[in-house]
Coordinates of C-alpha atoms in Angstrom, one line a residue:
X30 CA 82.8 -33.0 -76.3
X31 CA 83.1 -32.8 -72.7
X32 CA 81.1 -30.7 -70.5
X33 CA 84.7 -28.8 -69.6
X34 CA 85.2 -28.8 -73.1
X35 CA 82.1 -27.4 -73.8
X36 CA 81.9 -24.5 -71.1
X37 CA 85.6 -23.3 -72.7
X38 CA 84.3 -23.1 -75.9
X39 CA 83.8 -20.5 -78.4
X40 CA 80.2 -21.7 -78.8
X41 CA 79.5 -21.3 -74.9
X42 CA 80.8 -17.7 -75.1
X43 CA 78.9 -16.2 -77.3
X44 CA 75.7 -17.8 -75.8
X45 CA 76.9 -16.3 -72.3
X46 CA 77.6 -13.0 -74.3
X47 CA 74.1 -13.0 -75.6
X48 CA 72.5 -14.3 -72.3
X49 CA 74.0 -10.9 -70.9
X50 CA 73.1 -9.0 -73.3
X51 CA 69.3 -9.7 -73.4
X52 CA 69.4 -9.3 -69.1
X53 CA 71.0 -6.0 -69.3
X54 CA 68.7 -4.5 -72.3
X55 CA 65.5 -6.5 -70.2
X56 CA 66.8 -4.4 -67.0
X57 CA 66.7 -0.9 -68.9
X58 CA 63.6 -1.8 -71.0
X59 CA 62.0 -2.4 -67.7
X60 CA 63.6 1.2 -66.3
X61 CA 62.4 3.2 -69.3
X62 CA 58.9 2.0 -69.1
X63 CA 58.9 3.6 -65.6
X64 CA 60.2 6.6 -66.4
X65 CA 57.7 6.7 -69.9
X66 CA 54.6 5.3 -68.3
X67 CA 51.4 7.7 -68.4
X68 CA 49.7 7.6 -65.5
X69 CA 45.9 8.1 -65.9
X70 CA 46.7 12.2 -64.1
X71 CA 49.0 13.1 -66.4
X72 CA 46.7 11.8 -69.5
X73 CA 43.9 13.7 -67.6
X74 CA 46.1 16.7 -67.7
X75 CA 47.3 16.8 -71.4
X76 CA 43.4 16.7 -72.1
X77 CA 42.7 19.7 -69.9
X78 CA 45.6 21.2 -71.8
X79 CA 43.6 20.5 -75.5
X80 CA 40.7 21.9 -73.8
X81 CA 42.6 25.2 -72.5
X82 CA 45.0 25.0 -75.9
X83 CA 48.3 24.5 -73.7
X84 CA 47.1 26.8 -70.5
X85 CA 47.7 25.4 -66.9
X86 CA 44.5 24.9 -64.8
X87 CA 43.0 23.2 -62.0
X88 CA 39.5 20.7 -62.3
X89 CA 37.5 19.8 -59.7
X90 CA 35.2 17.1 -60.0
X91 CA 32.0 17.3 -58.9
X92 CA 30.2 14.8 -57.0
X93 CA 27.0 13.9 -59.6
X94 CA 26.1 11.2 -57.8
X95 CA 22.6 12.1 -56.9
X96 CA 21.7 13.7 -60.0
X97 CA 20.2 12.2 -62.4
X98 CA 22.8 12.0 -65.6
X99 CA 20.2 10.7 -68.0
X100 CA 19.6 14.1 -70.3
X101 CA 17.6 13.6 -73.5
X102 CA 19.8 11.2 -75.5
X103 CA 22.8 11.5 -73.8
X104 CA 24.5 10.4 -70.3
X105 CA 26.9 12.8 -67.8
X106 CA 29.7 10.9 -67.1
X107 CA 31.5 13.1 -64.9
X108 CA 31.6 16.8 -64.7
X109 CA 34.5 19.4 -63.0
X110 CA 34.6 22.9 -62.3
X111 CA 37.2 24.8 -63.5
X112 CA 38.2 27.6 -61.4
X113 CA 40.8 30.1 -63.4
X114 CA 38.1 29.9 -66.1
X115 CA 35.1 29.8 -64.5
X116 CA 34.1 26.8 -66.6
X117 CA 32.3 23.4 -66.0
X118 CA 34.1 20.5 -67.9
X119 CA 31.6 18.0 -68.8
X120 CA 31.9 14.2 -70.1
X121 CA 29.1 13.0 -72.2
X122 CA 28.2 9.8 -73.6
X123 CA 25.5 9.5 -76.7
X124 CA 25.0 6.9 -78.5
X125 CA 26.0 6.9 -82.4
X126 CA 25.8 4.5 -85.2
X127 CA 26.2 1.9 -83.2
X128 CA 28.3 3.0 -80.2
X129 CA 29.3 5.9 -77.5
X130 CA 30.1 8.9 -78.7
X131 CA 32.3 11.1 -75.6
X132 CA 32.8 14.3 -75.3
X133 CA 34.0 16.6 -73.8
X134 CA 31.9 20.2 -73.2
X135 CA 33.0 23.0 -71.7
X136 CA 30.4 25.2 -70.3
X137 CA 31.1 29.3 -69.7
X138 CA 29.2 30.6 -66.8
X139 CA 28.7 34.5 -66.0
X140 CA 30.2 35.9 -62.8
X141 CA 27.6 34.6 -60.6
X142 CA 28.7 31.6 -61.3
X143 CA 25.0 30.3 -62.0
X144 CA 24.2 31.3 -65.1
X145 CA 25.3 29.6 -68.4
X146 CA 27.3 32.1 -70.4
X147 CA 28.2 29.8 -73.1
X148 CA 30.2 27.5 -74.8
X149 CA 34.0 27.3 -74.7
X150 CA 35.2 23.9 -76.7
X151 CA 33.7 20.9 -77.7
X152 CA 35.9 17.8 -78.1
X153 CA 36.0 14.3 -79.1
X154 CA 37.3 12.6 -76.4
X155 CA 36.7 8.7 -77.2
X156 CA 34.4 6.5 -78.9
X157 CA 33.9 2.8 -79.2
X158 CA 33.3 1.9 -82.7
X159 CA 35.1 2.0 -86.0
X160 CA 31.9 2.6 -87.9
X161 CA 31.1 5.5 -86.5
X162 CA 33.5 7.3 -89.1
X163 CA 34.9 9.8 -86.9
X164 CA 37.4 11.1 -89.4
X165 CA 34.5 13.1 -91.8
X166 CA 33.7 15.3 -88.7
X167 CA 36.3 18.4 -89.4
X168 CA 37.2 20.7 -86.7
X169 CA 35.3 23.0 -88.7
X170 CA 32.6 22.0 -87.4
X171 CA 33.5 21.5 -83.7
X172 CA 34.2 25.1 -83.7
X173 CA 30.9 26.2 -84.6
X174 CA 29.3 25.0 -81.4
X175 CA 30.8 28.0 -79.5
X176 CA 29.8 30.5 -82.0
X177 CA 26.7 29.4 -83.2
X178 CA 25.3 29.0 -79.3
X179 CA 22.5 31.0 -77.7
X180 CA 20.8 30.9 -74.7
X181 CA 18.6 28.0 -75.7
X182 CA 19.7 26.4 -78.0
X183 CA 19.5 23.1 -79.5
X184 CA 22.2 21.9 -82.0
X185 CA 20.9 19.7 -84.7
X186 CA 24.3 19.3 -87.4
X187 CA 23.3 16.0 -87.7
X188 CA 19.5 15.8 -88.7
X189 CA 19.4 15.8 -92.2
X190 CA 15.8 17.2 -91.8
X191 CA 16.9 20.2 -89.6
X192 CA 17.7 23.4 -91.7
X193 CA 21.4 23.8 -90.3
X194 CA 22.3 20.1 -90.9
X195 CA 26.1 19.8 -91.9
X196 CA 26.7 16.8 -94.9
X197 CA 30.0 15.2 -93.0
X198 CA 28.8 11.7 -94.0
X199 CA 29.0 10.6 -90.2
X200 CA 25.2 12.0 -89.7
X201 CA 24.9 9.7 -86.7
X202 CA 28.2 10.4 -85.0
X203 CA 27.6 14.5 -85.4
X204 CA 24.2 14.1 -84.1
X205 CA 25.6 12.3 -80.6
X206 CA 28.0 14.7 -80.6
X207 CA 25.1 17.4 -80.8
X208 CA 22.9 15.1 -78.3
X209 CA 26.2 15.9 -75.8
X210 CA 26.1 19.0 -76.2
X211 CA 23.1 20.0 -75.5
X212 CA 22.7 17.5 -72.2
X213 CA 26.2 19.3 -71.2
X214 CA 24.2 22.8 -71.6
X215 CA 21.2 21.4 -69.7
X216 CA 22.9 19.4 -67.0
X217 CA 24.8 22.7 -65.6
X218 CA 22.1 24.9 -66.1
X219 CA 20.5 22.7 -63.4
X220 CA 23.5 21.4 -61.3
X221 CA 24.9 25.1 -60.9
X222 CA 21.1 26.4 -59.3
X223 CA 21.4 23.2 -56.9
X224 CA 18.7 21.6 -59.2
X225 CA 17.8 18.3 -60.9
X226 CA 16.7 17.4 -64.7
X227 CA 13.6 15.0 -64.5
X228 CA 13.5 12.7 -66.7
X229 CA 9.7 11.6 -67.4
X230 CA 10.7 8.3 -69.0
X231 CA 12.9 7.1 -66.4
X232 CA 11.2 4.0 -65.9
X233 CA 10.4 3.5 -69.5
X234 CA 11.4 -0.2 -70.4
X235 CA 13.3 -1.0 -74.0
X236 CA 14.1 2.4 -75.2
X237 CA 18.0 2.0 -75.5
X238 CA 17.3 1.9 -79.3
X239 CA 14.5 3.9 -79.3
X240 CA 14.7 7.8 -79.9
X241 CA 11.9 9.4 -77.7
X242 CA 12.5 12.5 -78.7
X243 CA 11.2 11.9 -81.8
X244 CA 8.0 9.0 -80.6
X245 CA 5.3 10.2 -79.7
X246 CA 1.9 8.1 -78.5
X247 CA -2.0 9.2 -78.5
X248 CA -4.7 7.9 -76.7
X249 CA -8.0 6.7 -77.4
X250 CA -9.9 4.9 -75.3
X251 CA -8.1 1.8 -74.0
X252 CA -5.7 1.9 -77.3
X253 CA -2.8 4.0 -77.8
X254 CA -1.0 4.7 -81.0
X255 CA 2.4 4.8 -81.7
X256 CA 4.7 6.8 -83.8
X257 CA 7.9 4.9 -82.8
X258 CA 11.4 6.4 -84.2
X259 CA 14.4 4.1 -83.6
X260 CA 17.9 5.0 -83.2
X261 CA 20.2 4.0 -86.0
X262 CA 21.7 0.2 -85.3
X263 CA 25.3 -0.3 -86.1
X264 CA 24.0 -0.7 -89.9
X265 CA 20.6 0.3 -90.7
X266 CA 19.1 3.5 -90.3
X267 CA 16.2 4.4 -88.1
X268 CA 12.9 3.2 -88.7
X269 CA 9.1 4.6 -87.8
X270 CA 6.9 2.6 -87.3
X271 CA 2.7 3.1 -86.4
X272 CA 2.2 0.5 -83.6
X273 CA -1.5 -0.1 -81.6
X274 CA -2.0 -1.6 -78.2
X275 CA -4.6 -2.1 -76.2
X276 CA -5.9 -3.2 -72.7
X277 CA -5.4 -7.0 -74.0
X278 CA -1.6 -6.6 -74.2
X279 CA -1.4 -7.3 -77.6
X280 CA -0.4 -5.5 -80.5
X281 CA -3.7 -5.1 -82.7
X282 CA -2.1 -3.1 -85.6
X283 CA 2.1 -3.2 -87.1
X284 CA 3.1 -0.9 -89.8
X285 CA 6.6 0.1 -90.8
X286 CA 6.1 3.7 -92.0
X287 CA 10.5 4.1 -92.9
X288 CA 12.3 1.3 -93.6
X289 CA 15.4 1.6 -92.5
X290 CA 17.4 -0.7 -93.7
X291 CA 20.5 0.6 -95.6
X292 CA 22.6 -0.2 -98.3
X293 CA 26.1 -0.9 -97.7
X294 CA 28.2 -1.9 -100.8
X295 CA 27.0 -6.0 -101.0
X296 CA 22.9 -5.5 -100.3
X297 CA 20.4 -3.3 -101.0
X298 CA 18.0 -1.4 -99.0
X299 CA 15.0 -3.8 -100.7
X300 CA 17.8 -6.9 -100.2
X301 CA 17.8 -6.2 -96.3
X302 CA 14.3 -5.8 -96.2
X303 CA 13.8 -9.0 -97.6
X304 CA 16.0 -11.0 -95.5
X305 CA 14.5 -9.6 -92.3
X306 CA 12.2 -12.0 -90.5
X307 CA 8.4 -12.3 -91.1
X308 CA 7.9 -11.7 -88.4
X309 CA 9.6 -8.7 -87.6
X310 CA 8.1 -7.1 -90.2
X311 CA 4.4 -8.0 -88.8
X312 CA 4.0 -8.3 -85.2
X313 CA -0.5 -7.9 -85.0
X314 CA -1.4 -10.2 -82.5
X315 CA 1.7 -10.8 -80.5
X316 CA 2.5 -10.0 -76.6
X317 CA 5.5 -8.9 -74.9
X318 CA 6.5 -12.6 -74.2
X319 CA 6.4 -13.0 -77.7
X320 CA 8.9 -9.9 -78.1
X321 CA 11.1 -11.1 -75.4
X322 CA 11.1 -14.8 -77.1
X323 CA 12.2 -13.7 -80.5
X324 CA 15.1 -11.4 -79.1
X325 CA 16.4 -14.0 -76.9
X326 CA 16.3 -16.6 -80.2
X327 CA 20.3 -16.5 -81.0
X328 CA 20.1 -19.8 -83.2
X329 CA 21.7 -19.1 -86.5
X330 CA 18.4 -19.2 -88.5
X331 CA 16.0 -17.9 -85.3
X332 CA 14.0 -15.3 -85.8
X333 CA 16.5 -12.5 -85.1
X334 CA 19.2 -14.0 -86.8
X335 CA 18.0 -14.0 -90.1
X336 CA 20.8 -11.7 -92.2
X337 CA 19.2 -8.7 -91.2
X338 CA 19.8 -8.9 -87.7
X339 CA 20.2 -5.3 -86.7
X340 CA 17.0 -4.7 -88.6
X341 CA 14.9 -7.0 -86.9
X342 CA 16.4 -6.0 -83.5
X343 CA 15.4 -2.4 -84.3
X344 CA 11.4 -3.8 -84.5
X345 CA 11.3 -6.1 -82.0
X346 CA 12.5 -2.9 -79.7
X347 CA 9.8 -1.0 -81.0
X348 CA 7.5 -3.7 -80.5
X349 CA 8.7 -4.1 -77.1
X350 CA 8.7 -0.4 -76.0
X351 CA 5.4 -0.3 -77.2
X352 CA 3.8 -3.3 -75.4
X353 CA 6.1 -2.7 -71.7
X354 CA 5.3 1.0 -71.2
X355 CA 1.5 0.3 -72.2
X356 CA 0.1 1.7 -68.8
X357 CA 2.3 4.8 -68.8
X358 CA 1.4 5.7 -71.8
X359 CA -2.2 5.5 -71.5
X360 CA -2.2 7.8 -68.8
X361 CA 0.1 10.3 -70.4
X362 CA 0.1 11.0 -73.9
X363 CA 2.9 12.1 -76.1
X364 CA 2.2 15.0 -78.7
X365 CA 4.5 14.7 -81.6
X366 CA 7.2 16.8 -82.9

């Protein structure tokens, strides 16, 4: 067949006919997406209208920039004032099982505009981790922020050991969601006076996974004694452990109080424990270049690779917090909870 042959055939017209086709459905494909792109504003707005269930209204961010946004366990991301409602909006960032937990708070103040009234809604407004089983937390239970609030206080839903603790199944998720909050609560109490929250441990090394709230450290002599609580790890639950250091830099004593290993449908508690590293679970004698040594060993048998990985990390933290913040420690002792 002949090219002229070929451009007059039947077979040449249906590829032009398709070839036309798939330009003119490209060129209104491309159209629609303008028209049906969300813009970050607009996907800002149709959260403001969750938060305001449908209600027009006008945030102003606040510059936070001086402040310090580290509040308990939690981090304020960014906060706006509300001005038909008198409210503060306020993002918040906790960690969970074994990533951030956002919310979103909204704070009632009085008339003055200083003082907390109280708190309007509390919403999930992203998190970064499958695991963190956002699904068990009902609204239920998001609605009981605003009437269960007084001046004061702390929500605890999460802590199985606190006497209004709510069974979801998600314990770790509902307590981030708590730990936001109550930083939400605290960080406008302070911003709308023109204050600050100090933060005592700002300088505190290693403490990502460890939950100060719940450490505490006493002092005798030139050795201080730990009572280190971890955060849950993406896996296992927290651990305590009893930890002594003294003016050497060394660890002279290593106990783990709460294993924390969990099962999880293939292993055991006891089946974790045991793959953990020997080390991890005995750390007398070593220094913090020890510490740093084993947590930067990412060889597939290392000593933090071991099958219990999360685990380990969790005790070489502890180890770590322990030994780095030594000095600060010894000169200011922790009661415990």
């Amino acid at each position: 067949m002949t090219a002229k042959q070929f451009f007059k055939s039947t077979a040449f017209k249906c590829i032009a006919v398709l070839l036309c086709v798939l330009l003119v459905s490209g060129v209104l494909l491309a159209v629609a997406y303008g028209f049906l792109e969300v813009t970050d504003e607009e996907r800002f707005g149709r959260k403001i209208g969750v938060m305001y269930n449908g209600e027009t209204v006008t945030a102003t961010e606040q510059d936070i920039s001086g402040k310090n946004t580290n509040v308990n366990d939690a981090k304020i991301e960014k906060l706006w004032y509300v001005n038909e409602k008198n409210d503060y909006l306020v993002q918040a960032a906790s960690r969970g099982n074994g990533g951030n937990i956002i919310c979103w708070v909204t704070v009632r103040m009085r008339e003055n505009k200083v003082d907390v009234k109280g708190i309007g809604k509390v919403l999930l407004y992203a998190f970064d981790d499958p695991a963190e089983f956002v699904g068990n937390i009902g609204s239920d239970v998001y609605e009981r922020f605003p009437y269960d609030y007084y001046d004061g206080k702390t929500f605890s839903y999460g802590d199985k050991t606190s006497p209004e603790y709510i069974n979801t199944g998600a314990s770790y998720t509902l307590t981030a969601v708590c730990n936001d909050v109550n930083a939400s609560v605290a960080f406008v109490k302070a911003f709308a006076k023109g204050g600050d929250i100090s933060d005592p441990y700002e300088n505190f090394e290693y403490k990502s996974l460890i939950n100060i709230n719940k450490s505490s450290w006493s002092v005798e002599g030139e050795v201080v004694t730990y009572n280190i609580v971890t955060k849950a790890n993406e896996g296992p639950d927290p651990f305590t452990l009893e930890i002594k250091v003294d003016g050497t830099g060394k660890i002279t004593a290593y106990t783990i109080i709460t294993n924390g290993c969990a099962e999880d449908g293939h292993f055991t508690a006891d089946d974790y424990m045991d793959m953990m590293s020997t080390l991890a679970k005995d750390l007398t004698g070593k220094t913090l270049a020890d510490i740093e040594g084993y947590l930067a060993d990412n060889s597939d048998n290392g000593t933090l690779h071991t099958g219990a990985t999360r685990s380990n990390e969790l005790c070489y933290h502890a180890a770590a917090f322990a030994l780095s913040n030594y000095a600060a420690c010894l000169e200011t002792p922790k009661e415990g909870n």
